[in-house]
PDB file of C-alpha atoms in Angstrom:
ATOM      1  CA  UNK A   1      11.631  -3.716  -2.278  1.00  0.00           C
ATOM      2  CA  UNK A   2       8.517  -3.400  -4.348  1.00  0.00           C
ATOM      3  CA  UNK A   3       6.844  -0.201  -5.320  1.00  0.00           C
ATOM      4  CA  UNK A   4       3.853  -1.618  -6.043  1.00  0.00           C
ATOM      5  CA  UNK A   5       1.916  -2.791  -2.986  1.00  0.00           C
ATOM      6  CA  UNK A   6      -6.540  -4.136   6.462  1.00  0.00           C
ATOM      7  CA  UNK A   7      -9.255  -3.638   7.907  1.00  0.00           C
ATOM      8  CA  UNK A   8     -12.034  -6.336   8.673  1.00  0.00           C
ATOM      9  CA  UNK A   9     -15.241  -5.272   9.326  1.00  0.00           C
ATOM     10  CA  UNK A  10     -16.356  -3.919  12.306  1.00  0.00           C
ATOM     11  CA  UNK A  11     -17.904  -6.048  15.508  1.00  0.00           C
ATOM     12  CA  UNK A  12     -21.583  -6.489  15.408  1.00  0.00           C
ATOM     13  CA  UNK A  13     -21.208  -7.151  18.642  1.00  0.00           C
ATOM     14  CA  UNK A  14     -22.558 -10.743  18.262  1.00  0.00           C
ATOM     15  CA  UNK A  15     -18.857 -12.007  19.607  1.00  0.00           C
ATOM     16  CA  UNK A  16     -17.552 -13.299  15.897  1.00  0.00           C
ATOM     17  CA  UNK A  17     -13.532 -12.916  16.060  1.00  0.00           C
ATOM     18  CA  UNK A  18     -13.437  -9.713  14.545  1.00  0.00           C
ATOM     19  CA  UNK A  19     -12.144  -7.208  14.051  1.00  0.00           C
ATOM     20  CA  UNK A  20      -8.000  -7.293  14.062  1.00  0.00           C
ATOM     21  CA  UNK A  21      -5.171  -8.531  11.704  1.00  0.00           C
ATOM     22  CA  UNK A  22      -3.128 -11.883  12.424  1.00  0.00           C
ATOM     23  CA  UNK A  23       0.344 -10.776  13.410  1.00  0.00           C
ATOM     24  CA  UNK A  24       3.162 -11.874  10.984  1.00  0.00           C
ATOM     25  CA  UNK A  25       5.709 -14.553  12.429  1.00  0.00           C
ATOM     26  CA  UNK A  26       8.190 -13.791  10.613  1.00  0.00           C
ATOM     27  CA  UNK A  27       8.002 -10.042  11.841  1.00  0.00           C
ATOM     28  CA  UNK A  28       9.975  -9.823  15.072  1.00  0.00           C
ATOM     29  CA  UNK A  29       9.213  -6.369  15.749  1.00  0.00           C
ATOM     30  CA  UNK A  30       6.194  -6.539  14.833  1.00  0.00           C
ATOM     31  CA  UNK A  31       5.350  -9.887  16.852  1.00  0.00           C
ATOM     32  CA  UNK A  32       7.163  -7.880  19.879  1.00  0.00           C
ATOM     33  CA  UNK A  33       5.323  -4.488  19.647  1.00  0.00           C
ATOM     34  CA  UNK A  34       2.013  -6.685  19.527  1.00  0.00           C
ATOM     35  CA  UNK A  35       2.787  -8.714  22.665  1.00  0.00           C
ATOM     36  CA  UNK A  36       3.925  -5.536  24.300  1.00  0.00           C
ATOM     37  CA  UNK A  37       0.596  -3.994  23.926  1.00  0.00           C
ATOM     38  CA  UNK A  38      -1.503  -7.015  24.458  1.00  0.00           C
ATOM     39  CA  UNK A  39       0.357  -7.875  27.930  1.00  0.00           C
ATOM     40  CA  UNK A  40      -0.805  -3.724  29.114  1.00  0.00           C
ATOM     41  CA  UNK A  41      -4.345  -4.504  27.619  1.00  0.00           C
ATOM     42  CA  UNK A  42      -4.379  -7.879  29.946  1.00  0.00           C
ATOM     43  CA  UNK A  43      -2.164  -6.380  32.995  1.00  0.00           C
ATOM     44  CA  UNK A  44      -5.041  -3.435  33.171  1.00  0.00           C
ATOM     45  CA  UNK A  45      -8.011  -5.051  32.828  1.00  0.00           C
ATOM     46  CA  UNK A  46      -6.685  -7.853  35.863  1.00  0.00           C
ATOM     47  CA  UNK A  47      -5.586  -4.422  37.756  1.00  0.00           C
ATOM     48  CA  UNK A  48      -9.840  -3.369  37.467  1.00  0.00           C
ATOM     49  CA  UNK A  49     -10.858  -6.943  38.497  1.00  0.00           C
ATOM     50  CA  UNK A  50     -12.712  -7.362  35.411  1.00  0.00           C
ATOM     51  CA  UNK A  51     -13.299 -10.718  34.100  1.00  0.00           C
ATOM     52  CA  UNK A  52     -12.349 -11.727  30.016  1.00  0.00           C
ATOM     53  CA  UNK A  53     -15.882 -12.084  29.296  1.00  0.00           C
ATOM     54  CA  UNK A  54     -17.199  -9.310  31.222  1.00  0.00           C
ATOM     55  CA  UNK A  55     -14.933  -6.634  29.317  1.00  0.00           C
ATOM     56  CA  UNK A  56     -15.874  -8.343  25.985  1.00  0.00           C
ATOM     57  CA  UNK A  57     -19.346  -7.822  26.180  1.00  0.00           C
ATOM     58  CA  UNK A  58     -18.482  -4.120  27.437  1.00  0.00           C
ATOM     59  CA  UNK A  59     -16.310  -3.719  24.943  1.00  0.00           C
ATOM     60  CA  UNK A  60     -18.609  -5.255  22.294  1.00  0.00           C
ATOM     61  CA  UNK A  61     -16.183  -7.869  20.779  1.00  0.00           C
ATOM     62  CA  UNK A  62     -15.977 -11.223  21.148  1.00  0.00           C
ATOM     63  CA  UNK A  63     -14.459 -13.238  23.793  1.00  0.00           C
ATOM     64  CA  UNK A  64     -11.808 -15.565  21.881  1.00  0.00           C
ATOM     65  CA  UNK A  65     -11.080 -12.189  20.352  1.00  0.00           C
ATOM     66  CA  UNK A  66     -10.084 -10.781  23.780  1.00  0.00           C
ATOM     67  CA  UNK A  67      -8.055 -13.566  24.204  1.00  0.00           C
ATOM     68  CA  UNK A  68      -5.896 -13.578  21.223  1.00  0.00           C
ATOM     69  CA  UNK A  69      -4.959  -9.782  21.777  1.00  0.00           C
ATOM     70  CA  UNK A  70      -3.653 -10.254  25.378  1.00  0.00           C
ATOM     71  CA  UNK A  71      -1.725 -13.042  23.964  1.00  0.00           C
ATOM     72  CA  UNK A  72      -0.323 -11.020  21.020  1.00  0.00           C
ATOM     73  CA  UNK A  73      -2.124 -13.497  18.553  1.00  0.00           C
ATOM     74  CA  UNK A  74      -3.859 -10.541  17.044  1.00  0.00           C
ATOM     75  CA  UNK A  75      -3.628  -6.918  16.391  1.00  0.00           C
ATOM     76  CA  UNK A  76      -6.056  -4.863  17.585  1.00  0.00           C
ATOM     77  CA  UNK A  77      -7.570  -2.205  15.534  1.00  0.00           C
ATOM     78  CA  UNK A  78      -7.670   1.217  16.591  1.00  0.00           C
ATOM     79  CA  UNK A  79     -11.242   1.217  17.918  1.00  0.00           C
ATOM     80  CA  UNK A  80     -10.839  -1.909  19.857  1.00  0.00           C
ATOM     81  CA  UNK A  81      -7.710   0.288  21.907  1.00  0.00           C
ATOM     82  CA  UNK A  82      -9.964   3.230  22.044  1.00  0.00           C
ATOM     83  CA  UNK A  83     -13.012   1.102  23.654  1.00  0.00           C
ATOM     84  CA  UNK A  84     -11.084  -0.652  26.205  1.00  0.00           C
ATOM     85  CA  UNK A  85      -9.403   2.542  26.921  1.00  0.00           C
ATOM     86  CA  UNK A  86     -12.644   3.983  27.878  1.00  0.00           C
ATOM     87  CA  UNK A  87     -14.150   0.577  29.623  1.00  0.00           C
ATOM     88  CA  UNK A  88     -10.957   0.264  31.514  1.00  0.00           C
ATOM     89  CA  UNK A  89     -10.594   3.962  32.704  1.00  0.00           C
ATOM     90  CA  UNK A  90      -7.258   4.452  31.349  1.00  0.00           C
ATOM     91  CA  UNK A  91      -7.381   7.938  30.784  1.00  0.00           C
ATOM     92  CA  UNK A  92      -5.450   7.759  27.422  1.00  0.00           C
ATOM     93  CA  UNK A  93      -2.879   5.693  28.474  1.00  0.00           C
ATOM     94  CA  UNK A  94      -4.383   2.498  25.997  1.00  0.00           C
ATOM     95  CA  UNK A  95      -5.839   4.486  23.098  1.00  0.00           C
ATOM     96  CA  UNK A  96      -2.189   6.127  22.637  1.00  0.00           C
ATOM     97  CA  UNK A  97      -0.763   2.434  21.449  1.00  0.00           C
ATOM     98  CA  UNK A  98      -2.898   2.983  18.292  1.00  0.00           C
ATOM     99  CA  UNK A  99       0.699   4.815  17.055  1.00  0.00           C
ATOM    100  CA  UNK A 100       2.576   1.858  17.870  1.00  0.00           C
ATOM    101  CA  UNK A 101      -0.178  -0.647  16.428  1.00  0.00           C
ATOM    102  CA  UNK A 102      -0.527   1.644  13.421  1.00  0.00           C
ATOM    103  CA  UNK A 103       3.375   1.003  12.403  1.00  0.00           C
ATOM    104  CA  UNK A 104       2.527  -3.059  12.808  1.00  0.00           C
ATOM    105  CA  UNK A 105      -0.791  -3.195  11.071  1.00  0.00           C
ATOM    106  CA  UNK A 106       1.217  -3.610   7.668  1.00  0.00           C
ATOM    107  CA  UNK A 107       3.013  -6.549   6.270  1.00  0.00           C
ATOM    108  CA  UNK A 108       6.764  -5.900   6.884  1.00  0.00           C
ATOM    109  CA  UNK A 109       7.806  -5.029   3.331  1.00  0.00           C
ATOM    110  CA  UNK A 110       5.236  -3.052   3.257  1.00  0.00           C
ATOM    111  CA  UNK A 111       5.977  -0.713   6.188  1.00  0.00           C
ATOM    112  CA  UNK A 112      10.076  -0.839   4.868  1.00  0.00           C
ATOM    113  CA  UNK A 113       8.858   0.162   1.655  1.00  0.00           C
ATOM    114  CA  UNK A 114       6.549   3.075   2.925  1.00  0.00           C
ATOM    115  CA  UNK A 115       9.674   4.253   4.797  1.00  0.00           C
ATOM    116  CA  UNK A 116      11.865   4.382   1.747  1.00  0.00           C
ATOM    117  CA  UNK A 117       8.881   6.249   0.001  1.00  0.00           C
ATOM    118  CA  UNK A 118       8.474   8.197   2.998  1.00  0.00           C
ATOM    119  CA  UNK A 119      12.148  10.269   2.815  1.00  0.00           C
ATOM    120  CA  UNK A 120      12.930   9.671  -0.774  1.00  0.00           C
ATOM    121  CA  UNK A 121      13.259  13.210  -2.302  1.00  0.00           C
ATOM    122  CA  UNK A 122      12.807  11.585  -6.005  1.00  0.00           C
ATOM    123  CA  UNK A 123      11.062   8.751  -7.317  1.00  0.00           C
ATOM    124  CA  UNK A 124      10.958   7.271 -11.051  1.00  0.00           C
ATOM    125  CA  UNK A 125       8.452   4.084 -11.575  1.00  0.00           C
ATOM    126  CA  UNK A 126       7.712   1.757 -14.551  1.00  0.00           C
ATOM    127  CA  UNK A 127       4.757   0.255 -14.238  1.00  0.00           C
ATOM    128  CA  UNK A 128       3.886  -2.578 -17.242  1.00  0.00           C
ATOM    129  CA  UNK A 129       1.711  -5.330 -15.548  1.00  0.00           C
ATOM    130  CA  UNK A 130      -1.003  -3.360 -13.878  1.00  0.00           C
ATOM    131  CA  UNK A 131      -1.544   0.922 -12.824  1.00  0.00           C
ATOM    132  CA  UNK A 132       1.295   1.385 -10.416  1.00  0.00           C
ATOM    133  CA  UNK A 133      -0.262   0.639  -6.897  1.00  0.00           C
ATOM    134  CA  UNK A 134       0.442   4.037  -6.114  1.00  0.00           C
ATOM    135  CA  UNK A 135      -1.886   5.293  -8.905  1.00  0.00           C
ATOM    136  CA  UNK A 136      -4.656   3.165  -8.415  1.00  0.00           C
ATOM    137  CA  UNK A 137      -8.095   3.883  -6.816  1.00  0.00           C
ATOM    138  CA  UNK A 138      -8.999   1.530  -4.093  1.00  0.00           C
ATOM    139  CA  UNK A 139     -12.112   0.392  -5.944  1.00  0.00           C
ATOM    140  CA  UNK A 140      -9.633  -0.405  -8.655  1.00  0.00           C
ATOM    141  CA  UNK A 141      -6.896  -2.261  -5.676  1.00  0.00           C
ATOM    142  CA  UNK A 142     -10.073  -4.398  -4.509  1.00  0.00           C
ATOM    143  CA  UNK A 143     -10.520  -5.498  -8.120  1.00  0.00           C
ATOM    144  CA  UNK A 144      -6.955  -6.701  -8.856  1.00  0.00           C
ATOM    145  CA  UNK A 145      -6.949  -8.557  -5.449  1.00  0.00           C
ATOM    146  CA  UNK A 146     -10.606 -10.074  -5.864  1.00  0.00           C
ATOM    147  CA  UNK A 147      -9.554 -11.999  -8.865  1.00  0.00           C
ATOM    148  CA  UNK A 148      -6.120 -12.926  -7.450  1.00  0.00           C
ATOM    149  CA  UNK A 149      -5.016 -16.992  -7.214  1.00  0.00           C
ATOM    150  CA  UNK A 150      -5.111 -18.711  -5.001  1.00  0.00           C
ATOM    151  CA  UNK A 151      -8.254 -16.187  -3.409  1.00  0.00           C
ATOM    152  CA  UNK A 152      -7.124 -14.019  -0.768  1.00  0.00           C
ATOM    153  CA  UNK A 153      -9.353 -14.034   2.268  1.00  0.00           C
ATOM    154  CA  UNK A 154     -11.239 -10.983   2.750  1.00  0.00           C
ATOM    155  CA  UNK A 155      -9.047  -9.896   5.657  1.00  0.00           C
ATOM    156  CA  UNK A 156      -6.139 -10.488   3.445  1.00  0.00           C
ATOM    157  CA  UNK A 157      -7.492  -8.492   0.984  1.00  0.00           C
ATOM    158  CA  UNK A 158      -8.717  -5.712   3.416  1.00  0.00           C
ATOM    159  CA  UNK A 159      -5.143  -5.761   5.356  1.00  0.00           C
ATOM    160  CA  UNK A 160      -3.662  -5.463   1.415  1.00  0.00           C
ATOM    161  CA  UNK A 161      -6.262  -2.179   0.595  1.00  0.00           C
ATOM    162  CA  UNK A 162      -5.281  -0.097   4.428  1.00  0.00           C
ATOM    163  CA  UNK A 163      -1.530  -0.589   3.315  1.00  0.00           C
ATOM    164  CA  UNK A 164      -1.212   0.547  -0.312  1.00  0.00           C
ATOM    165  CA  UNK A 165      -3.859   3.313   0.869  1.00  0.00           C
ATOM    166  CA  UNK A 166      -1.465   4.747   3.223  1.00  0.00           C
ATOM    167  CA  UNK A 167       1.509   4.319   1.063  1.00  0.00           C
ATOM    168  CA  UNK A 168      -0.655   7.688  -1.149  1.00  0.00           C
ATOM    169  CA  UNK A 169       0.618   9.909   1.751  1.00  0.00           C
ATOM    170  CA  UNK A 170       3.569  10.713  -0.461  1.00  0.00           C
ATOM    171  CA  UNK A 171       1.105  12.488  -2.596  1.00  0.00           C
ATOM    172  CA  UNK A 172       0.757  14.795   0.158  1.00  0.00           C
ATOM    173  CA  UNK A 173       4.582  15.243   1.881  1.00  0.00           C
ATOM    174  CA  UNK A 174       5.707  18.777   2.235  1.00  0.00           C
ATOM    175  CA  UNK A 175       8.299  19.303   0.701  1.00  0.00           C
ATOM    176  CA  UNK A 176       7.054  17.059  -2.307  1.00  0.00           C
ATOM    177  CA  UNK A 177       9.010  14.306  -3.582  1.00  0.00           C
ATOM    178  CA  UNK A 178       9.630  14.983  -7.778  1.00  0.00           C
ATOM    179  CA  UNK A 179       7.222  11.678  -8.954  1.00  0.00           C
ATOM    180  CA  UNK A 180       7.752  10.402 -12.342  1.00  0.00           C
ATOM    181  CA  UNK A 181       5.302   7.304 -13.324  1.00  0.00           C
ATOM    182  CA  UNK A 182       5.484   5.528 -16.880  1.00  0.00           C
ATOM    183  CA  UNK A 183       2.510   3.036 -17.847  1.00  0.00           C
ATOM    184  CA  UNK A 184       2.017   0.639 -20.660  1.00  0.00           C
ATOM    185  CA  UNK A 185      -1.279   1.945 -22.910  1.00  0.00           C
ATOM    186  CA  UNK A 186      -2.203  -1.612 -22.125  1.00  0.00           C
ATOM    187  CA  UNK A 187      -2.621  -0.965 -18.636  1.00  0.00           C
ATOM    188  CA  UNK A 188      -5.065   1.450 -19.184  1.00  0.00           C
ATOM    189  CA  UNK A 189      -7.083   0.313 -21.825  1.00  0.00           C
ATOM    190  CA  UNK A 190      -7.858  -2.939 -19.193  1.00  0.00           C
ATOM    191  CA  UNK A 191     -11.163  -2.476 -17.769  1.00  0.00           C
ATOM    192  CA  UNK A 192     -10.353  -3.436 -14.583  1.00  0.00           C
ATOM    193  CA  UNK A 193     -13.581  -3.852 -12.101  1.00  0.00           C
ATOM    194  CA  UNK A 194     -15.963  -3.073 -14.870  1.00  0.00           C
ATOM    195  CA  UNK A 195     -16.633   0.275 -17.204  1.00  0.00           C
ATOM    196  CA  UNK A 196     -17.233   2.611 -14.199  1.00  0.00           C
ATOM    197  CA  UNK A 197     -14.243   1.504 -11.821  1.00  0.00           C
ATOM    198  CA  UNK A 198     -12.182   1.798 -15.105  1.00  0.00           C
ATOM    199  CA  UNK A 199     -13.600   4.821 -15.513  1.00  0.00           C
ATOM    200  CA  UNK A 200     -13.036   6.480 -12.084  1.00  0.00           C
ATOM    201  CA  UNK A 201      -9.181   5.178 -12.232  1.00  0.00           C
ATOM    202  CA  UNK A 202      -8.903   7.160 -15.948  1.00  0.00           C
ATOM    203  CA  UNK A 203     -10.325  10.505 -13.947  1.00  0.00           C
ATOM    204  CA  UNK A 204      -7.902   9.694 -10.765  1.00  0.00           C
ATOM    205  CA  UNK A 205      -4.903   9.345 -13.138  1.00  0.00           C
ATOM    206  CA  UNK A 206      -6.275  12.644 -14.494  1.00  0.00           C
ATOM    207  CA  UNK A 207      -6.385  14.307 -10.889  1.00  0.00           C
ATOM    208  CA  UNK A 208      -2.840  13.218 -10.044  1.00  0.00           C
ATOM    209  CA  UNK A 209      -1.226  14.627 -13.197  1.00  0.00           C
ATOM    210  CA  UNK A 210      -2.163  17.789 -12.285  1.00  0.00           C
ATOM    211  CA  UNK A 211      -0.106  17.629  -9.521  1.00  0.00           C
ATOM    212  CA  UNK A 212       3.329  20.238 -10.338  1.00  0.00           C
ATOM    213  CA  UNK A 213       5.313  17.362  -8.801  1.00  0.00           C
ATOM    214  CA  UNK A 214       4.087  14.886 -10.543  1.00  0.00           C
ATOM    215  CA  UNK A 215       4.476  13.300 -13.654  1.00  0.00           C
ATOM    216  CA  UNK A 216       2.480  10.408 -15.791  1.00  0.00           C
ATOM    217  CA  UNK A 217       3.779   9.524 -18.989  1.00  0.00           C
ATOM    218  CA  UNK A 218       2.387   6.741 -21.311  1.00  0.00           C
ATOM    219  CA  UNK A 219       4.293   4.232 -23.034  1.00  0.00           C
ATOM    220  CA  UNK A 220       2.368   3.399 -26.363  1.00  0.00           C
ATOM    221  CA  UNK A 221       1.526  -0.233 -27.216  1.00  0.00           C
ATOM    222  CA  UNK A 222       2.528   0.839 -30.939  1.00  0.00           C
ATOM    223  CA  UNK A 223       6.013   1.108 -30.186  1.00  0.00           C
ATOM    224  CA  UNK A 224       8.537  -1.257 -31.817  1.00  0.00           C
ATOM    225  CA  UNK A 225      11.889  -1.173 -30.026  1.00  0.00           C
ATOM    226  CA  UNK A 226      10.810  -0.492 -26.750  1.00  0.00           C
ATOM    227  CA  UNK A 227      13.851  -0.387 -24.020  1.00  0.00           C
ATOM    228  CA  UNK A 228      10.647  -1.503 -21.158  1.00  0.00           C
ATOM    229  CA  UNK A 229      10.830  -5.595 -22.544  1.00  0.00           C
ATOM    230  CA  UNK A 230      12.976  -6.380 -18.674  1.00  0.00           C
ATOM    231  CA  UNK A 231       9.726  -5.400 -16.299  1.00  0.00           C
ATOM    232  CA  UNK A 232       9.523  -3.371 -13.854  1.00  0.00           C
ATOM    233  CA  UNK A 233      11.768  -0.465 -12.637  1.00  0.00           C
ATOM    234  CA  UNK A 234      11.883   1.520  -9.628  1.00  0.00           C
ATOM    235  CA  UNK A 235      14.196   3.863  -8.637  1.00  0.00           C
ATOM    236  CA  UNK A 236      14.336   6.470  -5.147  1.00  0.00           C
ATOM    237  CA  UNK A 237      16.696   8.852  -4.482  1.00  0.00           C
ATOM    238  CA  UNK A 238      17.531  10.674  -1.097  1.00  0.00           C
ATOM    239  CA  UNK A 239      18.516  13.855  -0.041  1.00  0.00           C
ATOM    240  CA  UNK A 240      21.896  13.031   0.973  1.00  0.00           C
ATOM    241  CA  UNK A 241      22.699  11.556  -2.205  1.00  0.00           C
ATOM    242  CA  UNK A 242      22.287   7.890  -2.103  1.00  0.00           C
ATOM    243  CA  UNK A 243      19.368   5.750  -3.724  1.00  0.00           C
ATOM    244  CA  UNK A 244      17.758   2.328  -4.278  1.00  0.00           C
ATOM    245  CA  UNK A 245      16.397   0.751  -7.639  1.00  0.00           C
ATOM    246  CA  UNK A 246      15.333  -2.752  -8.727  1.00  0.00           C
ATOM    247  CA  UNK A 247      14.034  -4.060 -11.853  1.00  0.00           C
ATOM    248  CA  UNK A 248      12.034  -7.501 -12.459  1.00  0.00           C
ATOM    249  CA  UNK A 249      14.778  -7.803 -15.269  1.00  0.00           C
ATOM    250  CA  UNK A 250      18.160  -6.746 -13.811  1.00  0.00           C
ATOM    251  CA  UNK A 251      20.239  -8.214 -10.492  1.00  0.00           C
ATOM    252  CA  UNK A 252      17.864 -11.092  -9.994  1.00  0.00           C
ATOM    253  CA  UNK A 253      15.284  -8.405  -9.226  1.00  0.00           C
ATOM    254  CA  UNK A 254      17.379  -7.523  -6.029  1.00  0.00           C
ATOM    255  CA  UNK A 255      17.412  -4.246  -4.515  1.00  0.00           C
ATOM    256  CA  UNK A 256      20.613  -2.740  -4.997  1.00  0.00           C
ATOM    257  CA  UNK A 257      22.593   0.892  -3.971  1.00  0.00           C
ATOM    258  CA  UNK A 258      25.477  -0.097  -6.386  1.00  0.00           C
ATOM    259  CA  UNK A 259      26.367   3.201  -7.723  1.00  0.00           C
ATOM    260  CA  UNK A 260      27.263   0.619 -10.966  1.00  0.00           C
ATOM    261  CA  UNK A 261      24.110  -1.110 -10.857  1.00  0.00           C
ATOM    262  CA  UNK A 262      22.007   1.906 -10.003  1.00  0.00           C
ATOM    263  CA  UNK A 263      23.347   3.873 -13.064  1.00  0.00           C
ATOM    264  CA  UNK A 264      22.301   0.949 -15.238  1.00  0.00           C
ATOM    265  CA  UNK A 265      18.779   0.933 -14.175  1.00  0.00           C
ATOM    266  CA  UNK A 266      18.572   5.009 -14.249  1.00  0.00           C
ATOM    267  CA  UNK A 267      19.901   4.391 -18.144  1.00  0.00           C
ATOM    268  CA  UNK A 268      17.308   2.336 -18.678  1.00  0.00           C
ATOM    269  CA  UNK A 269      14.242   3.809 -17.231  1.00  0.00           C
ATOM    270  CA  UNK A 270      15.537   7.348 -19.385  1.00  0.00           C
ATOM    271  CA  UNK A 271      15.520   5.492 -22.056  1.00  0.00           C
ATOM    272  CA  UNK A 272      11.966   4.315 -21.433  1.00  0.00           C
ATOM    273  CA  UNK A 273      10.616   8.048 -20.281  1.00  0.00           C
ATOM    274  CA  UNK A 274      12.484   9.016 -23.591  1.00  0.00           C
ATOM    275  CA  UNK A 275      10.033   6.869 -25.633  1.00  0.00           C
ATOM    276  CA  UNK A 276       6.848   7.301 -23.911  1.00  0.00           C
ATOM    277  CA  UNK A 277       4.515   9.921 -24.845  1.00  0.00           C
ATOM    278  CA  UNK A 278       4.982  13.321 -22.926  1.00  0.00           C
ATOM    279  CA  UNK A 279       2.554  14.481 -20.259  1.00  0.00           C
ATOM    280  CA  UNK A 280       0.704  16.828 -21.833  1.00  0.00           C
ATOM    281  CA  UNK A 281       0.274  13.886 -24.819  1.00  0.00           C
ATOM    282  CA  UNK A 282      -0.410  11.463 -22.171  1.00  0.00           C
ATOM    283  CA  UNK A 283      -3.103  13.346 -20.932  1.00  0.00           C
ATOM    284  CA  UNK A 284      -4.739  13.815 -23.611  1.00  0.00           C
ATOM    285  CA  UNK A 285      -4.619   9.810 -24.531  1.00  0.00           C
ATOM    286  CA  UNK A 286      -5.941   9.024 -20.911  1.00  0.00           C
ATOM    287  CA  UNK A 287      -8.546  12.194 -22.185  1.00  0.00           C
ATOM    288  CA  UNK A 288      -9.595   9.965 -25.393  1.00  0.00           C
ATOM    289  CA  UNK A 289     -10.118   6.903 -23.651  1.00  0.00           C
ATOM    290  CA  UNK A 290     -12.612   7.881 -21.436  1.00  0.00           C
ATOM    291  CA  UNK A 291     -14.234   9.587 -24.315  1.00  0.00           C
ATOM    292  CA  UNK A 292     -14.279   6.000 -25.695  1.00  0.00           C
ATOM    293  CA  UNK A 293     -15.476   4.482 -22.871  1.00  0.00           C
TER     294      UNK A 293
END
């Protein structure tokens, strides 16, 4: 688990291999729910007697590109279904598997992670490498994964972006999950895509304090005996009582539901909130540094 966590561009319809995601390997369901659609895609375009290459250049996508989503080599993006939906007269039937796609489209720890997010009723983060993913703009996201090594490829990169901008939905749940962030003063200080993306983040981190549920705290560089030294620390709790945590420096980083472990991570991330700065003083610290900038 990993609290921190696309599209290509669209077809020009000059028959490039785009657009779609590769499918992971290593995701079974995934792997099956894309074969499962591509087989339908295939199986009604042979019921129409239309040819591969005549429903590509109806569809406005290349060829090979055809190919690879019959075979469940690729994942089709939602405007891909809707298109052959409408070339293939299928009345709906096609451009309703952009649900299924839509839960596939995401790495697999990605879409496990989103789930936890998705029904935890409380959720405490320490953030001290970079702004919590969850935080971050996606002008900011593109600039941490630009300068990444090894490069990402720009579908990589893209496919990275779509997932950790879903993941905000939790912003947004009714009822609201109670969301507690804390963030190293270094973190925010880094300018990060240049002064105006750095600037833009500062006024989003502004925008989602305001939020009653949540909560942004800042952990001040200044501080000596800081209990944050062991990394990153997540913790969600659910509404029938059990939870999940992990921390870069406890259980080999390891998720764990321990009640034992979990209390020893919830120790330690009090102990951190206890340090930081308090919202309202957080604030107005995020406040000064874009009056800085």
């Amino acid at each position: 688990m990993s609290v921190d966590g696309g599209a290509v561009r669209p077809e020009d319809g000059t028959g490039t291999d785009e657009p779609g995601w590769e499918v992971d390997p290593d995701d079974e369901w995934g792997v099956a729910v894309v074969a499962t659609v591509g087989r339908q895609l295939k199986l009604r375009r042979e019921a129409v007697g239309m040819r591969a290459a005549d429903f590509a250049a109806a569809v406005g996508y290349g060829e090979d590109l055809v190919y690879k989503v019959e075979s469940g080599k690729r994942i089709p993006r939602p405007e891909y279904l809707e298109k052959a939906d409408e070339v293939l007269g299928a009345g709906g039937l096609l451009a309703a598997m952009k649900e299924d796609v839509a839960k596939v489209r995401y790495p697999k720890k990605v879409r496990d992670l989103a789930r936890l997010e998705a029904g935890a009723v409380e959720i405490g983060l320490y953030s001290h490498h970079n702004i919590h993913g969850l935080l971050q703009t996606e002008e900011h996201m593109r600039a941490l994964f630009d300068v990444w090594l090894p490069a990402y490829t720009e579908e990589e990169t893209e496919r990275m972006v779509a997932a950790r901008l879903a993941r905000r939905s939790v912003f947004e749940r009714s009822p609201a999950p109670a969301l507690s962030f804390v963030q190293e003063e270094a973190t925010l200080r880094r300018p990060v895509g240049g002064r105006m993306v750095w600037r833009r983040q500062l006024e989003h981190l502004l925008e989602l304090g305001k939020l009653r549920h949540v909560s942004i705290q800042v952990m001040p560089t200044d501080i000596e005996d800081r209990f944050g030294t062991g990394g990153l620390i997540e913790v969600l709790k659910f509404s029938d009582g059990t939870a999940v945590g992990r921390s870069d420096g406890a259980f080999a980083g390891r998720p764990v539901t321990d009640p034992k472990q979990l209390r020893i991570l919830e120790l330690r991330y009090g102990m951190i909130r206890a340090q930081a700065l308090t919202p309202r003083e957080s604030r107005a610290l995020i406040e000064q540094m874009l009056g800085e900038s």
